[in-house]
């Protein structure tokens, strides 16, 4: 399967989207490119696309089993995901269970302060405007969503947080925060899209608080791919490894 044989529809900072013969189905190619700071810091890390595709596929499967609609259809091979075509909403929906990252730079929260209920924050996805935080009025006035859709996005997001937090806890991973994106399918339904991976989430080892996500890259530390590999090997079971033929990338 070579996505490049298909027509490119969209090229983001870490993924490319290609057409298929079915107008409602696309191929998402997870690339090895990694960026931070609105794309200012850039690198290519071997196998990152493989890890992120398989980690996202696993999370999408866990969420589908919990009744949440996602864009995921199947992982065709490492790095290549067949997905439902969505018209993406340019909002980054960030959920915070524990204070970290930009929240600490912007507000007087204490490091690792816990939030129960979690905080949901929405940012306008735009490198040009540096992803500014928006409120409901701004998101609606910009024509991105209706108020009813915002209510639905919040409801689905809280459920996603609960399902993934519980799943990760069993794998020895704390889930401080994560970013997701939604789109509309051809019926206008709100569907979870994009990815759920160490690029878009914070993952900490529950015992040691060791960082297992893109924060290592943001801070210029080594072992970024070792951390992604650790997440993959913890969340995938033997059946997943067999199904996706990934004995070569996990321990
Ligand atoms: N995040 C993301 N893309 C962005 C901004 C944030 O995926 O453009 C994720 C990030 O990985 C983290 C969460 O959203 O899991 C919260 O990020 P934060 O606002 O703390 O920003 P950061 O410290 O990552 O700049």
Short mmCIF file of C-alpha atoms and ligand atoms in Angstrom, two decimals:
data_model
loop_
_atom_site.label_atom_id
_atom_site.label_comp_id
_atom_site.label_asym_id
_atom_site.label_seq_id
_atom_site.Cartn_x
_atom_site.Cartn_y
_atom_site.Cartn_z
CA UNK A 1 0.00 0.00 0.00
CA UNK A 2 1.62 3.22 -1.13
CA UNK A 3 -0.38 6.33 -0.13
CA UNK A 4 1.69 8.39 -2.57
CA UNK A 5 -0.12 6.62 -5.44
CA UNK A 6 -3.24 8.49 -4.30
CA UNK A 7 -4.20 12.16 -4.61
CA UNK A 8 -2.96 14.27 -1.68
CA UNK A 9 -5.85 16.22 -0.08
CA UNK A 10 -4.17 17.76 2.94
CA UNK A 11 -0.68 17.99 4.35
CA UNK A 12 -0.28 18.85 8.04
CA UNK A 13 2.87 19.09 10.17
CA UNK A 14 2.99 15.36 10.98
CA UNK A 15 0.33 13.68 8.83
CA UNK A 16 -0.75 13.64 5.18
CA UNK A 17 -4.24 12.77 3.98
CA UNK A 18 -4.91 11.05 0.63
CA UNK A 19 -8.07 10.32 -1.36
CA UNK A 20 -9.39 6.83 -2.05
CA UNK A 21 -11.94 5.64 -4.65
CA UNK A 22 -14.61 6.13 -1.97
CA UNK A 23 -15.29 9.88 -1.45
CA UNK A 24 -16.14 9.26 2.22
CA UNK A 25 -12.92 7.36 2.98
CA UNK A 26 -9.38 8.72 3.19
CA UNK A 27 -5.90 7.37 3.89
CA UNK A 28 -4.02 9.08 6.72
CA UNK A 29 -0.24 8.74 6.53
CA UNK A 30 1.54 9.32 9.85
CA UNK A 31 4.93 10.83 8.99
CA UNK A 32 8.16 10.87 11.01
CA UNK A 33 8.21 14.69 11.16
CA UNK A 34 7.98 16.23 14.61
CA UNK A 35 7.49 19.92 15.38
CA UNK A 36 7.00 22.16 18.40
CA UNK A 37 6.38 25.86 19.03
CA UNK A 38 4.01 26.55 16.09
CA UNK A 39 6.32 24.54 13.83
CA UNK A 40 9.46 26.55 14.66
CA UNK A 41 11.34 23.57 16.15
CA UNK A 42 11.48 20.71 13.62
CA UNK A 43 13.06 17.28 13.26
CA UNK A 44 12.49 13.84 11.76
CA UNK A 45 12.51 10.85 14.11
CA UNK A 46 12.74 7.36 12.60
CA UNK A 47 9.62 5.24 13.30
CA UNK A 48 7.65 8.06 14.93
CA UNK A 49 4.91 7.67 12.31
CA UNK A 50 4.74 3.93 12.98
CA UNK A 51 4.43 4.41 16.73
CA UNK A 52 1.84 7.22 16.51
CA UNK A 53 -0.32 5.34 14.01
CA UNK A 54 -0.46 2.20 16.10
CA UNK A 55 -0.95 4.07 19.40
CA UNK A 56 -3.77 6.13 17.82
CA UNK A 57 -5.35 3.00 16.31
CA UNK A 58 -5.37 1.33 19.73
CA UNK A 59 -6.93 4.37 21.44
CA UNK A 60 -9.54 4.72 18.68
CA UNK A 61 -10.45 1.04 19.09
CA UNK A 62 -10.75 1.43 22.87
CA UNK A 63 -13.00 4.47 22.36
CA UNK A 64 -15.14 2.76 19.70
CA UNK A 65 -15.68 -0.13 22.12
CA UNK A 66 -16.93 2.45 24.64
CA UNK A 67 -19.44 3.76 22.06
CA UNK A 68 -17.56 6.86 20.91
CA UNK A 69 -17.60 7.55 17.17
CA UNK A 70 -14.16 8.06 15.64
CA UNK A 71 -12.78 8.51 12.13
CA UNK A 72 -10.87 5.22 12.45
CA UNK A 73 -11.65 2.35 10.08
CA UNK A 74 -8.48 0.24 10.21
CA UNK A 75 -4.72 0.35 10.32
CA UNK A 76 -3.69 -0.84 6.84
CA UNK A 77 -0.05 -1.10 7.84
CA UNK A 78 2.24 0.71 10.26
CA UNK A 79 1.93 4.45 9.58
CA UNK A 80 -1.08 4.09 7.25
CA UNK A 81 -4.64 4.42 8.61
CA UNK A 82 -7.87 4.09 6.65
CA UNK A 83 -10.30 6.69 8.03
CA UNK A 84 -13.72 8.23 7.45
CA UNK A 85 -13.46 11.57 5.65
CA UNK A 86 -14.23 14.48 7.97
CA UNK A 87 -14.61 18.20 7.50
CA UNK A 88 -12.34 19.24 10.38
CA UNK A 89 -13.31 21.94 12.90
CA UNK A 90 -10.27 24.21 13.56
CA UNK A 91 -10.44 23.88 17.34
CA UNK A 92 -7.93 22.12 19.57
CA UNK A 93 -9.96 20.65 22.39
CA UNK A 94 -7.62 20.31 25.37
CA UNK A 95 -8.59 18.38 28.50
CA UNK A 96 -6.58 18.80 31.70
CA UNK A 97 -6.59 16.42 34.65
CA UNK A 98 -3.32 17.74 36.12
CA UNK A 99 -1.75 21.19 35.68
CA UNK A 100 1.24 21.13 33.30
CA UNK A 101 2.70 22.93 30.29
CA UNK A 102 1.25 26.20 29.03
CA UNK A 103 -1.36 26.31 31.80
CA UNK A 104 1.45 26.89 34.31
CA UNK A 105 3.00 29.58 32.12
CA UNK A 106 -0.30 31.45 31.79
CA UNK A 107 -2.07 31.02 35.16
CA UNK A 108 -1.05 30.77 38.82
CA UNK A 109 -1.83 27.06 39.18
CA UNK A 110 0.49 24.84 41.18
CA UNK A 111 2.59 22.31 39.28
CA UNK A 112 0.74 18.94 39.21
CA UNK A 113 -2.39 20.46 40.75
CA UNK A 114 -5.24 18.03 40.07
CA UNK A 115 -8.54 19.05 38.47
CA UNK A 116 -11.72 17.21 39.31
CA UNK A 117 -13.81 17.81 37.28
CA UNK A 118 -11.23 18.18 34.51
CA UNK A 119 -10.71 21.49 32.71
CA UNK A 120 -11.71 21.65 29.07
CA UNK A 121 -10.04 24.42 27.09
CA UNK A 122 -10.42 25.27 23.42
CA UNK A 123 -7.76 26.88 21.24
CA UNK A 124 -8.11 28.14 17.68
CA UNK A 125 -5.84 25.88 15.59
CA UNK A 126 -3.72 28.40 13.73
CA UNK A 127 0.08 28.71 13.54
CA UNK A 128 -0.43 32.24 12.16
CA UNK A 129 -2.37 33.35 15.27
CA UNK A 130 -0.36 31.05 17.62
CA UNK A 131 -3.32 28.86 18.67
CA UNK A 132 -5.11 31.46 20.86
CA UNK A 133 -7.53 30.26 23.51
CA UNK A 134 -11.17 30.90 22.52
CA UNK A 135 -14.42 31.01 24.43
CA UNK A 136 -17.80 29.78 23.16
CA UNK A 137 -18.83 33.20 21.81
CA UNK A 138 -15.64 33.51 19.75
CA UNK A 139 -15.84 29.96 18.38
CA UNK A 140 -19.49 30.51 17.38
CA UNK A 141 -18.87 34.02 15.97
CA UNK A 142 -16.03 32.65 13.83
CA UNK A 143 -18.57 30.20 12.36
CA UNK A 144 -16.65 27.13 13.48
CA UNK A 145 -19.44 25.51 15.53
CA UNK A 146 -22.93 26.02 16.89
CA UNK A 147 -23.62 26.16 20.63
CA UNK A 148 -25.31 22.78 20.41
CA UNK A 149 -22.19 21.33 18.78
CA UNK A 150 -20.01 22.82 21.54
CA UNK A 151 -22.20 21.11 24.15
CA UNK A 152 -21.85 17.84 22.28
CA UNK A 153 -18.07 18.25 21.87
CA UNK A 154 -17.73 18.83 25.64
CA UNK A 155 -19.89 15.80 26.45
CA UNK A 156 -17.94 13.49 24.11
CA UNK A 157 -14.60 14.90 25.33
CA UNK A 158 -15.41 14.20 28.99
CA UNK A 159 -16.33 10.63 28.08
CA UNK A 160 -13.11 10.20 26.06
CA UNK A 161 -11.13 11.50 29.03
CA UNK A 162 -12.76 9.04 31.42
CA UNK A 163 -12.35 6.04 29.11
CA UNK A 164 -8.69 6.77 28.31
CA UNK A 165 -7.77 7.74 31.89
CA UNK A 166 -9.15 4.43 33.18
CA UNK A 167 -7.50 2.44 30.36
CA UNK A 168 -4.10 4.11 30.90
CA UNK A 169 -4.21 3.73 34.68
CA UNK A 170 -4.25 -0.05 34.18
CA UNK A 171 -1.12 0.31 32.04
CA UNK A 172 0.74 2.31 34.70
CA UNK A 173 0.36 5.61 32.86
CA UNK A 174 -0.94 8.89 34.33
CA UNK A 175 -2.86 11.09 31.88
CA UNK A 176 -2.27 14.78 32.79
CA UNK A 177 -3.69 16.33 29.61
CA UNK A 178 -4.38 15.78 25.92
CA UNK A 179 -5.54 17.54 22.78
CA UNK A 180 -8.15 16.18 20.40
CA UNK A 181 -9.83 17.48 17.26
CA UNK A 182 -13.29 16.89 15.87
CA UNK A 183 -14.82 17.02 12.42
CA UNK A 184 -18.17 16.48 10.72
CA UNK A 185 -18.91 13.50 8.50
CA UNK A 186 -21.13 13.67 5.40
CA UNK A 187 -24.20 13.38 7.65
CA UNK A 188 -23.08 16.38 9.73
CA UNK A 189 -22.35 14.24 12.79
CA UNK A 190 -19.56 15.31 15.16
CA UNK A 191 -16.82 12.66 15.00
CA UNK A 192 -13.45 12.38 16.75
CA UNK A 193 -10.67 12.80 14.19
CA UNK A 194 -6.93 13.52 14.04
CA UNK A 195 -4.77 11.38 16.36
CA UNK A 196 -4.29 10.46 20.00
CA UNK A 197 -0.59 9.89 20.48
CA UNK A 198 2.45 11.05 22.49
CA UNK A 199 2.57 14.02 20.07
CA UNK A 200 -0.79 15.26 21.34
CA UNK A 201 -0.99 13.95 24.92
CA UNK A 202 1.02 14.05 28.12
CA UNK A 203 1.79 10.59 29.46
CA UNK A 204 3.69 10.09 32.73
CA UNK A 205 4.79 6.84 34.28
CA UNK A 206 2.44 6.45 37.26
CA UNK A 207 5.21 5.35 39.65
CA UNK A 208 8.17 7.52 38.67
CA UNK A 209 6.44 10.43 36.84
CA UNK A 210 8.92 9.80 33.99
CA UNK A 211 7.81 11.73 30.89
CA UNK A 212 6.70 9.48 28.00
CA UNK A 213 5.63 12.06 25.40
CA UNK A 214 6.59 14.97 23.13
CA UNK A 215 7.64 17.13 26.10
CA UNK A 216 11.04 15.37 25.77
CA UNK A 217 11.37 16.82 22.25
CA UNK A 218 10.06 20.24 23.32
CA UNK A 219 12.74 20.36 26.03
CA UNK A 220 15.51 19.09 23.71
CA UNK A 221 16.04 15.87 25.68
CA UNK A 222 17.17 12.51 24.30
CA UNK A 223 15.21 9.24 24.22
CA UNK A 224 12.09 10.63 22.54
CA UNK A 225 11.46 7.48 20.47
CA UNK A 226 12.27 5.23 23.45
CA UNK A 227 9.42 6.95 25.28
CA UNK A 228 6.98 6.51 22.35
CA UNK A 229 8.03 2.85 22.11
CA UNK A 230 7.40 2.44 25.84
CA UNK A 231 3.85 3.80 25.46
CA UNK A 232 3.21 1.45 22.51
CA UNK A 233 4.51 -1.61 24.33
CA UNK A 234 2.46 -0.83 27.44
CA UNK A 235 -0.88 -0.24 25.72
CA UNK A 236 -0.75 -2.95 23.03
CA UNK A 237 -1.55 -6.52 23.94
CA UNK A 238 -0.24 -9.65 22.24
CA UNK A 239 -3.28 -9.80 19.92
CA UNK A 240 -2.68 -6.20 18.74
CA UNK A 241 0.98 -6.93 18.08
CA UNK A 242 0.03 -9.99 16.03
CA UNK A 243 -2.76 -8.18 14.17
CA UNK A 244 -0.55 -5.24 13.25
CA UNK A 245 2.63 -7.26 12.80
CA UNK A 246 4.63 -5.00 15.10
CA UNK A 247 6.92 -7.35 16.93
CA UNK A 248 9.77 -5.39 15.34
CA UNK A 249 8.93 -2.05 17.00
CA UNK A 250 7.88 -3.01 20.51
CA UNK A 251 9.65 -4.93 23.23
N1 LIG B 1 -1.16 20.09 22.43
C1 LIG B 1 -1.12 19.68 21.12
N2 LIG B 1 -0.98 20.61 20.13
C2 LIG B 1 -0.86 21.93 20.39
C3 LIG B 1 -0.90 22.36 21.73
C4 LIG B 1 -1.05 21.42 22.73
O1 LIG B 1 -1.24 18.49 20.85
O2 LIG B 1 -0.73 22.72 19.44
C5 LIG B 1 -1.32 19.11 23.51
C6 LIG B 1 -0.05 18.89 24.31
O3 LIG B 1 0.69 17.80 23.82
C7 LIG B 1 -0.57 18.63 25.70
C8 LIG B 1 -1.89 19.39 25.77
O4 LIG B 1 -2.28 19.60 24.42
O5 LIG B 1 -0.84 17.25 25.89
C9 LIG B 1 -1.79 20.70 26.50
O6 LIG B 1 -0.73 21.45 25.95
P1 LIG B 1 -0.29 22.84 26.60
O7 LIG B 1 -1.38 23.83 26.44
O8 LIG B 1 0.20 22.59 27.98
O9 LIG B 1 0.87 23.38 25.68
P2 LIG B 1 2.40 23.02 25.61
O10 LIG B 1 2.98 23.06 26.97
O11 LIG B 1 2.41 21.65 25.01
O12 LIG B 1 2.94 24.08 24.70
#
